[in-house]
Short mmCIF file of C-alpha atoms in Angstrom, two decimals:
data_model
loop_
_atom_site.label_atom_id
_atom_site.label_comp_id
_atom_site.label_asym_id
_atom_site.label_seq_id
_atom_site.Cartn_x
_atom_site.Cartn_y
_atom_site.Cartn_z
CA UNK A 1 18.00 -12.14 16.37
CA UNK A 2 21.91 -11.54 16.91
CA UNK A 3 21.46 -7.63 17.66
CA UNK A 4 23.46 -6.29 20.35
CA UNK A 5 21.27 -4.84 23.37
CA UNK A 6 21.69 -1.45 22.16
CA UNK A 7 20.40 -2.17 18.64
CA UNK A 8 17.36 -4.47 19.76
CA UNK A 9 15.00 -1.77 21.05
CA UNK A 10 15.93 -0.01 17.39
CA UNK A 11 15.24 -2.79 15.44
CA UNK A 12 11.69 -2.79 17.06
CA UNK A 13 10.98 0.57 16.37
CA UNK A 14 12.27 0.24 12.66
CA UNK A 15 10.20 -2.91 12.26
CA UNK A 16 7.19 -0.98 13.71
CA UNK A 17 7.83 1.66 10.73
CA UNK A 18 7.40 -1.06 8.54
CA UNK A 19 3.99 -1.79 9.67
CA UNK A 20 3.40 1.69 9.98
CA UNK A 21 3.32 2.70 6.41
CA UNK A 22 1.96 -0.49 5.34
CA UNK A 23 -1.10 0.37 7.56
CA UNK A 24 -1.41 3.89 6.54
CA UNK A 25 -1.14 3.21 2.87
CA UNK A 26 -4.16 0.81 2.91
CA UNK A 27 -5.91 2.88 5.42
CA UNK A 28 -5.76 5.42 2.59
CA UNK A 29 -8.37 2.75 0.56
CA UNK A 30 -11.25 3.21 3.43
CA UNK A 31 -11.51 6.89 3.15
CA UNK A 32 -12.02 6.78 -0.83
CA UNK A 33 -15.90 5.31 -0.73
CA UNK A 34 -16.40 7.76 2.37
CA UNK A 35 -14.79 10.70 0.31
CA UNK A 36 -16.52 9.63 -2.82
CA UNK A 37 -19.98 10.15 -1.10
CA UNK A 38 -18.85 13.08 0.81
CA UNK A 39 -17.76 15.20 -2.01
CA UNK A 40 -20.02 13.40 -4.84
CA UNK A 41 -17.02 12.25 -6.77
CA UNK A 42 -17.02 10.18 -9.91
CA UNK A 43 -14.53 6.83 -9.59
CA UNK A 44 -12.09 8.88 -11.73
CA UNK A 45 -12.07 11.78 -9.37
CA UNK A 46 -11.66 9.04 -6.35
CA UNK A 47 -9.11 7.65 -7.60
CA UNK A 48 -7.04 10.88 -7.82
CA UNK A 49 -6.66 10.32 -4.11
CA UNK A 50 -4.12 7.47 -5.33
CA UNK A 51 -2.51 9.64 -7.41
CA UNK A 52 -2.08 12.17 -4.72
CA UNK A 53 -0.42 9.52 -2.49
CA UNK A 54 1.33 7.44 -4.93
CA UNK A 55 2.89 10.39 -6.82
CA UNK A 56 4.69 11.47 -4.40
CA UNK A 57 6.89 8.34 -4.79
CA UNK A 58 7.29 9.29 -8.41
CA UNK A 59 8.57 13.21 -7.40
CA UNK A 60 10.20 12.53 -4.11
CA UNK A 61 12.10 9.17 -4.17
CA UNK A 62 15.28 10.21 -5.97
CA UNK A 63 15.24 13.90 -4.06
CA UNK A 64 14.86 11.98 -0.93
CA UNK A 65 17.99 9.83 -1.64
CA UNK A 66 19.94 12.99 -1.99
CA UNK A 67 18.59 14.42 1.13
CA UNK A 68 19.77 11.12 2.84
CA UNK A 69 23.61 11.59 1.39
CA UNK A 70 23.71 15.27 3.09
CA UNK A 71 22.04 14.62 6.34
CA UNK A 72 22.49 10.55 6.97
CA UNK A 73 20.25 8.19 7.87
CA UNK A 74 18.92 8.65 11.37
CA UNK A 75 18.23 12.60 10.50
CA UNK A 76 16.17 11.09 7.41
CA UNK A 77 14.44 8.84 9.32
CA UNK A 78 13.31 11.65 11.61
CA UNK A 79 12.47 13.56 8.64
CA UNK A 80 10.21 11.30 7.20
CA UNK A 81 8.59 10.62 10.72
CA UNK A 82 7.83 14.02 11.14
CA UNK A 83 6.61 14.58 7.65
CA UNK A 84 4.22 11.73 7.88
CA UNK A 85 2.81 13.34 11.32
CA UNK A 86 2.36 16.61 9.55
CA UNK A 87 0.35 14.97 6.71
CA UNK A 88 -1.84 13.04 9.28
CA UNK A 89 -2.62 16.15 11.08
CA UNK A 90 -3.72 17.87 8.06
CA UNK A 91 -6.53 15.48 7.87
CA UNK A 92 -8.17 17.34 10.74
CA UNK A 93 -8.22 20.84 8.87
CA UNK A 94 -9.62 19.17 5.81
CA UNK A 95 -12.36 17.21 7.61
CA UNK A 96 -13.76 20.27 10.02
CA UNK A 97 -13.59 22.36 6.50
CA UNK A 98 -14.22 19.43 4.00
CA UNK A 99 -12.16 20.46 1.40
CA UNK A 100 -11.16 18.31 -1.14
CA UNK A 101 -7.84 19.80 -1.94
CA UNK A 102 -6.36 19.69 1.57
CA UNK A 103 -7.28 16.19 1.59
CA UNK A 104 -5.44 15.77 -1.32
CA UNK A 105 -2.35 18.03 0.23
CA UNK A 106 -2.43 15.93 3.39
CA UNK A 107 -2.21 12.53 1.21
CA UNK A 108 0.89 14.05 -0.66
CA UNK A 109 2.59 15.02 2.07
CA UNK A 110 2.22 11.88 4.01
CA UNK A 111 3.23 9.74 1.00
CA UNK A 112 6.28 12.26 0.93
CA UNK A 113 7.16 11.05 4.78
CA UNK A 114 6.97 7.56 3.82
CA UNK A 115 9.04 7.74 0.73
CA UNK A 116 11.91 9.13 2.95
CA UNK A 117 11.00 5.94 5.35
CA UNK A 118 11.30 3.66 2.51
CA UNK A 119 14.76 5.09 1.44
CA UNK A 120 15.92 5.18 5.10
CA UNK A 121 14.45 2.08 7.07
CA UNK A 122 15.40 -0.84 4.76
CA UNK A 123 19.37 0.23 4.92
CA UNK A 124 19.20 0.58 8.96
CA UNK A 125 17.94 -2.99 9.45
CA UNK A 126 20.27 -4.55 7.30
CA UNK A 127 23.03 -3.15 9.79
CA UNK A 128 21.37 -3.80 12.86
CA UNK A 129 23.44 -7.22 13.49
CA UNK A 130 25.84 -9.26 11.02
CA UNK A 131 25.77 -9.46 7.56
CA UNK A 132 24.61 -13.15 7.44
CA UNK A 133 21.11 -12.22 9.06
CA UNK A 134 20.79 -9.09 7.75
CA UNK A 135 18.22 -10.77 4.99
CA UNK A 136 16.33 -12.58 7.83
CA UNK A 137 15.66 -9.33 9.74
CA UNK A 138 14.46 -7.41 6.59
CA UNK A 139 12.31 -9.98 5.84
CA UNK A 140 10.72 -10.02 9.13
CA UNK A 141 10.23 -6.20 8.86
CA UNK A 142 8.66 -6.49 5.72
CA UNK A 143 6.21 -9.12 7.14
CA UNK A 144 5.06 -6.80 9.74
CA UNK A 145 4.74 -4.55 6.50
CA UNK A 146 2.13 -7.02 5.38
CA UNK A 147 0.62 -7.48 8.58
CA UNK A 148 -0.25 -3.58 8.72
CA UNK A 149 -1.75 -3.78 5.17
CA UNK A 150 -3.69 -6.67 6.41
CA UNK A 151 -5.55 -5.39 9.50
CA UNK A 152 -6.08 -1.72 8.22
CA UNK A 153 -9.19 -2.64 6.19
CA UNK A 154 -10.79 -4.13 9.09
CA UNK A 155 -9.53 -0.73 11.01
CA UNK A 156 -11.16 1.46 8.42
CA UNK A 157 -14.28 -0.41 8.51
CA UNK A 158 -14.63 -0.11 11.89
CA UNK A 159 -13.76 3.95 12.34
CA UNK A 160 -13.98 5.49 9.00
CA UNK A 161 -16.63 3.32 6.94
CA UNK A 162 -18.82 2.53 10.16
CA UNK A 163 -21.77 5.41 9.55
CA UNK A 164 -24.01 6.31 6.97
CA UNK A 165 -22.97 9.29 4.93
CA UNK A 166 -25.82 11.67 4.02
CA UNK A 167 -26.10 12.87 0.54
CA UNK A 168 -25.97 16.79 -0.32
CA UNK A 169 -29.66 17.31 -0.51
CA UNK A 170 -29.79 15.04 2.95
CA UNK A 171 -27.47 17.67 4.47
CA UNK A 172 -28.98 20.67 2.83
CA UNK A 173 -32.14 19.65 4.45
CA UNK A 174 -31.20 19.62 7.97
CA UNK A 175 -32.13 22.17 10.47
CA UNK A 176 -29.29 24.48 11.59
CA UNK A 177 -28.25 22.50 14.93
CA UNK A 178 -28.84 18.91 13.42
CA UNK A 179 -26.64 20.14 10.48
CA UNK A 180 -23.74 20.89 12.65
CA UNK A 181 -23.75 18.00 14.71
CA UNK A 182 -23.94 15.77 11.42
CA UNK A 183 -21.07 17.52 9.93
CA UNK A 184 -19.05 17.53 13.08
CA UNK A 185 -19.67 13.74 13.65
CA UNK A 186 -18.45 13.16 10.17
CA UNK A 187 -15.55 15.48 10.80
CA UNK A 188 -14.79 13.33 13.82
CA UNK A 189 -14.82 10.04 11.98
CA UNK A 190 -11.75 11.06 9.87
CA UNK A 191 -9.77 13.15 12.55
CA UNK A 192 -9.59 10.51 15.23
CA UNK A 193 -7.69 7.77 13.85
CA UNK A 194 -5.30 10.18 11.72
CA UNK A 195 -4.77 12.45 14.61
CA UNK A 196 -4.05 9.65 16.83
CA UNK A 197 -1.60 8.17 14.16
CA UNK A 198 0.05 11.35 14.19
CA UNK A 199 0.72 11.70 17.56
CA UNK A 200 2.04 7.96 17.40
CA UNK A 201 4.42 8.88 14.72
CA UNK A 202 5.86 11.89 16.82
CA UNK A 203 6.37 9.77 19.82
CA UNK A 204 8.55 7.23 17.46
CA UNK A 205 10.24 10.26 15.81
CA UNK A 206 11.28 11.53 19.65
CA UNK A 207 12.81 8.05 20.50
CA UNK A 208 14.87 8.21 17.50
CA UNK A 209 15.88 11.65 17.95
CA UNK A 210 17.62 10.36 21.34
CA UNK A 211 18.29 6.36 20.12
CA UNK A 212 21.87 5.49 19.38
CA UNK A 213 22.00 3.84 15.89
CA UNK A 214 25.05 3.06 14.07
CA UNK A 215 26.23 5.26 11.07
CA UNK A 216 25.50 4.07 7.58
CA UNK A 217 28.71 4.28 5.60
CA UNK A 218 28.15 3.79 1.78
CA UNK A 219 31.08 1.96 0.07
CA UNK A 220 29.27 1.85 -3.11
CA UNK A 221 31.51 2.55 -6.32
CA UNK A 222 30.22 6.07 -7.75
CA UNK A 223 27.71 5.56 -10.62
CA UNK A 224 25.41 7.63 -12.51
CA UNK A 225 21.82 7.34 -13.52
CA UNK A 226 22.64 7.65 -17.06
CA UNK A 227 24.50 4.39 -16.66
CA UNK A 228 21.44 2.59 -15.09
CA UNK A 229 19.31 3.82 -17.60
CA UNK A 230 21.22 1.56 -20.33
CA UNK A 231 20.40 -1.85 -18.69
CA UNK A 232 17.56 -3.22 -20.35
CA UNK A 233 16.66 -5.52 -17.47
CA UNK A 234 16.46 -3.31 -15.00
CA UNK A 235 14.25 -0.90 -17.00
CA UNK A 236 11.96 -3.98 -18.15
CA UNK A 237 12.05 -4.45 -14.12
CA UNK A 238 10.93 -0.66 -13.62
CA UNK A 239 7.85 -0.97 -15.93
CA UNK A 240 7.06 -4.42 -13.85
CA UNK A 241 7.11 -2.27 -10.50
CA UNK A 242 5.02 0.26 -11.85
CA UNK A 243 2.59 -2.68 -13.43
CA UNK A 244 2.43 -4.30 -10.07
CA UNK A 245 1.84 -1.38 -7.76
CA UNK A 246 -0.60 -0.02 -9.86
CA UNK A 247 -2.80 -2.95 -10.25
CA UNK A 248 -2.42 -3.98 -6.85
CA UNK A 249 -3.68 -0.97 -5.52
CA UNK A 250 -6.16 -0.13 -8.01
CA UNK A 251 -8.01 -3.71 -6.84
CA UNK A 252 -7.34 -2.95 -3.35
CA UNK A 253 -9.04 0.81 -3.47
CA UNK A 254 -12.05 -0.38 -5.57
CA UNK A 255 -12.79 -3.73 -3.95
CA UNK A 256 -15.65 -2.13 -1.39
CA UNK A 257 -17.20 -0.23 -4.58
CA UNK A 258 -16.93 -3.35 -6.59
CA UNK A 259 -18.72 -5.41 -4.06
CA UNK A 260 -21.61 -2.89 -3.28
CA UNK A 261 -21.84 -3.07 -7.34
CA UNK A 262 -22.77 -6.45 -7.03
CA UNK A 263 -25.10 -6.18 -4.54
CA UNK A 264 -23.28 -8.58 -2.10
CA UNK A 265 -24.58 -7.09 1.23
CA UNK A 266 -27.74 -8.78 0.71
CA UNK A 267 -26.15 -12.14 -0.47
CA UNK A 268 -23.60 -11.83 2.92
CA UNK A 269 -27.06 -11.42 4.88
CA UNK A 270 -28.51 -14.19 3.39
CA UNK A 271 -25.70 -16.80 4.12
CA UNK A 272 -25.26 -17.65 7.69
CA UNK A 273 -21.22 -18.38 7.09
CA UNK A 274 -20.70 -15.10 5.58
CA UNK A 275 -23.01 -13.04 8.02
CA UNK A 276 -21.28 -14.59 11.14
CA UNK A 277 -17.79 -13.64 9.69
CA UNK A 278 -18.85 -10.34 8.88
CA UNK A 279 -20.37 -9.93 12.42
CA UNK A 280 -17.43 -10.85 14.19
CA UNK A 281 -15.03 -8.80 12.20
CA UNK A 282 -17.43 -5.90 12.91
CA UNK A 283 -18.24 -6.69 16.43
CA UNK A 284 -21.84 -5.70 15.79
CA UNK A 285 -25.04 -6.62 13.83
CA UNK A 286 -25.46 -6.16 10.22
CA UNK A 287 -28.58 -4.54 10.45
CA UNK A 288 -27.48 -1.39 11.71
CA UNK A 289 -24.06 -1.38 10.13
CA UNK A 290 -23.58 0.57 7.06
CA UNK A 291 -23.22 -1.40 3.63
CA UNK A 292 -19.96 -0.22 2.96
CA UNK A 293 -18.52 -1.61 6.48
CA UNK A 294 -20.02 -4.99 5.75
CA UNK A 295 -18.19 -5.32 2.39
CA UNK A 296 -15.19 -3.31 3.42
CA UNK A 297 -14.11 -5.81 6.16
CA UNK A 298 -13.79 -8.57 3.63
CA UNK A 299 -10.94 -6.41 1.99
CA UNK A 300 -9.26 -7.52 5.02
CA UNK A 301 -8.69 -10.83 3.53
CA UNK A 302 -7.27 -9.19 0.45
CA UNK A 303 -4.08 -7.81 2.34
CA UNK A 304 -4.12 -11.00 4.51
CA UNK A 305 -3.48 -13.12 1.57
CA UNK A 306 -0.59 -11.23 0.55
CA UNK A 307 0.86 -11.25 4.04
CA UNK A 308 0.58 -15.04 3.90
CA UNK A 309 1.58 -15.49 0.43
CA UNK A 310 4.76 -13.79 1.15
CA UNK A 311 5.95 -16.46 3.60
CA UNK A 312 4.79 -19.26 1.43
CA UNK A 313 6.33 -17.45 -1.68
CA UNK A 314 9.73 -16.72 0.22
CA UNK A 315 10.16 -20.80 0.43
CA UNK A 316 9.09 -21.31 -3.26
CA UNK A 317 12.07 -19.02 -4.50
CA UNK A 318 14.60 -20.66 -2.62
CA UNK A 319 13.87 -24.02 -4.25
CA UNK A 320 12.36 -22.88 -7.78
CA UNK A 321 13.88 -20.30 -9.92
CA UNK A 322 12.48 -16.86 -9.02
CA UNK A 323 11.31 -16.06 -12.31
CA UNK A 324 9.44 -18.93 -12.91
CA UNK A 325 7.43 -18.47 -9.61
CA UNK A 326 6.57 -14.95 -10.30
CA UNK A 327 5.42 -15.74 -13.78
CA UNK A 328 3.54 -18.56 -12.37
CA UNK A 329 2.00 -16.15 -9.60
CA UNK A 330 1.05 -13.83 -12.30
CA UNK A 331 -0.75 -16.46 -14.46
CA UNK A 332 -2.69 -17.53 -11.27
CA UNK A 333 -3.82 -14.03 -10.83
CA UNK A 334 -4.54 -13.49 -14.24
CA UNK A 335 -6.98 -16.72 -14.03
CA UNK A 336 -8.59 -15.50 -10.71
CA UNK A 337 -9.71 -12.33 -11.92
CA UNK A 338 -10.88 -13.75 -15.28
CA UNK A 339 -13.08 -16.06 -12.65
CA UNK A 340 -14.25 -12.75 -10.96
CA UNK A 341 -15.11 -11.15 -14.30
CA UNK A 342 -17.25 -13.92 -15.40
CA UNK A 343 -19.14 -14.77 -12.22
CA UNK A 344 -20.97 -12.99 -9.89
CA UNK A 345 -21.79 -13.59 -6.10
CA UNK A 346 -19.59 -15.04 -3.64
CA UNK A 347 -17.65 -16.70 -6.31
CA UNK A 348 -16.96 -13.65 -7.79
CA UNK A 349 -15.68 -11.92 -4.54
CA UNK A 350 -13.54 -14.97 -3.36
CA UNK A 351 -11.89 -15.13 -6.40
CA UNK A 352 -10.65 -11.45 -6.69
CA UNK A 353 -9.94 -11.53 -2.85
CA UNK A 354 -7.37 -14.67 -3.52
CA UNK A 355 -5.61 -11.86 -5.96
CA UNK A 356 -3.92 -10.84 -3.06
CA UNK A 357 -2.35 -14.17 -2.16
CA UNK A 358 -0.50 -14.45 -5.15
CA UNK A 359 0.48 -10.64 -5.34
CA UNK A 360 2.46 -11.18 -2.23
CA UNK A 361 5.92 -12.17 -4.03
CA UNK A 362 5.66 -9.63 -6.94
CA UNK A 363 7.57 -6.51 -5.75
CA UNK A 364 10.45 -8.21 -3.79
CA UNK A 365 10.91 -10.66 -6.73
CA UNK A 366 10.49 -8.16 -9.22
CA UNK A 367 12.78 -5.92 -7.63
CA UNK A 368 15.58 -8.52 -7.06
CA UNK A 369 15.60 -9.75 -10.73
CA UNK A 370 15.97 -6.11 -11.87
CA UNK A 371 18.87 -5.31 -9.64
CA UNK A 372 20.58 -8.63 -10.64
CA UNK A 373 23.98 -8.14 -12.22
CA UNK A 374 24.54 -4.54 -12.20
CA UNK A 375 27.14 -4.34 -10.05
CA UNK A 376 27.97 -0.74 -8.72
CA UNK A 377 24.37 0.63 -10.30
CA UNK A 378 22.48 -1.43 -7.68
CA UNK A 379 21.68 2.03 -5.63
CA UNK A 380 20.89 3.91 -8.69
CA UNK A 381 18.84 1.04 -9.85
CA UNK A 382 17.14 0.88 -6.55
CA UNK A 383 16.26 4.31 -6.71
CA UNK A 384 14.41 3.95 -10.12
CA UNK A 385 12.69 0.92 -8.92
CA UNK A 386 11.53 2.88 -5.91
CA UNK A 387 10.25 5.79 -8.23
CA UNK A 388 8.24 3.25 -10.50
CA UNK A 389 6.16 2.73 -7.40
CA UNK A 390 4.36 5.74 -8.94
CA UNK A 391 2.16 3.19 -10.74
CA UNK A 392 0.07 3.43 -7.83
CA UNK A 393 -0.96 6.91 -8.82
CA UNK A 394 -1.36 6.42 -12.50
CA UNK A 395 -3.46 2.94 -13.00
CA UNK A 396 -6.17 3.29 -10.31
CA UNK A 397 -7.63 6.66 -11.68
CA UNK A 398 -7.04 4.97 -15.24
CA UNK A 399 -8.96 1.96 -13.75
CA UNK A 400 -11.57 4.43 -12.14
CA UNK A 401 -12.16 6.06 -15.43
CA UNK A 402 -12.76 2.89 -17.58
CA UNK A 403 -15.23 1.93 -14.75
CA UNK A 404 -17.06 5.19 -14.83
CA UNK A 405 -17.54 4.27 -18.80
CA UNK A 406 -17.60 0.57 -18.85
CA UNK A 407 -18.34 -0.74 -15.66
CA UNK A 408 -16.48 -2.76 -13.24
CA UNK A 409 -15.72 -6.24 -14.76
CA UNK A 410 -15.00 -4.80 -18.13
CA UNK A 411 -12.45 -2.13 -16.82
CA UNK A 412 -10.62 -5.38 -14.81
CA UNK A 413 -9.21 -6.36 -18.42
CA UNK A 414 -6.78 -3.35 -18.20
CA UNK A 415 -5.68 -4.94 -14.69
CA UNK A 416 -5.14 -8.16 -16.43
CA UNK A 417 -2.99 -6.52 -18.96
CA UNK A 418 -0.72 -5.30 -16.08
CA UNK A 419 -0.48 -8.91 -14.88
CA UNK A 420 0.11 -9.84 -18.48
CA UNK A 421 3.46 -7.77 -18.31
CA UNK A 422 4.48 -9.37 -15.14
CA UNK A 423 4.11 -12.70 -16.70
CA UNK A 424 6.14 -11.99 -19.22
CA UNK A 425 9.17 -10.15 -17.37
CA UNK A 426 9.35 -13.13 -15.10
CA UNK A 427 9.19 -15.70 -18.44
CA UNK A 428 12.25 -13.47 -19.61
CA UNK A 429 13.98 -13.91 -16.53
CA UNK A 430 13.27 -17.57 -15.89
CA UNK A 431 16.71 -18.85 -16.73
CA UNK A 432 18.96 -16.31 -14.55
CA UNK A 433 20.28 -17.14 -11.59
CA UNK A 434 20.07 -14.60 -8.93
CA UNK A 435 23.32 -13.06 -7.55
CA UNK A 436 22.18 -11.10 -4.48
#
């Protein structure tokens, strides 16, 4: 990196932000199976957790841009961090009182803070050094975002999914002291990691308050969202982002339940190699570990694949047309899901986990293709594309609804349709030359 010393520490802190929101976004997935048992939710109701989380992107992306234009990007980062910390702190009363509505509010506020950071952090990474290496810095920060998404499932399995949850009937049958002790332990399993995150986020906010950061001057020409909405390829890209985020989150959110539905725990126990992987990741024997944690640690491979694939894909898009790479990755993803649908056991498990590897380049490639050639409209186009992250709020509960009615494997056909559109969008842009 070529940053001046005064900016090097700021770059490190900004990169931590990328890691942080990637980590927290996927950590939410670990809570879904726990909340489903805790509140006796259907898969559709459990999917509404993602609706609250990703709905914030839809409601707050454009307002966040307006706020940042008024208060500046440094204050915007601090505002985003404080908002994230507030959301994390709200998990404490939500777990104490076992109120699902408070959980939903906490998710929404947490996602609101992340939304502000998404808008503010990327420009800052770009200006913390020379223009020639701006892309390199941003790619490095995004790689750490993927690292956060890769390790979050293992952390969630260890701290959130590791103990067995009693049914409502079992809880009611407990004596007064035993019941109080159980509920306290349940609350602590959720409170400890999120309160710890809240404190860590507050410390980062304090640092940014005192940090010397460059002023970001917006030299873009004036444009309107009305003009951006008339750009056909941009709007098709907005739909592409919607489908991609929704499909990726839908798969990641339900992997634990999908694996449990296929009774993979017994298969893992009977397979020496798989059992050793699970015991190594969990750092304990499987006999005393809850089934959700046993299969939950393997979700790490889904998000790890996205991190590895990002490095591979970034190289491929330099030697092949990005649209062709996008279309090819979408085709492979569809094939992998098809294998998972038509098989059982470890083949079904590893094929769906491998989808993460080919998810890797989709967001940045769709984003780049969508804003290519729109000139002064790029800032507005970026706002619209960020808003499309709401796909993570709409598609997962829809997938959950289908799962409730037709089962996991048939419901995956809906996810295939999402990747089918991405394949089309990549093919449509396969003859374009990217102008960044």
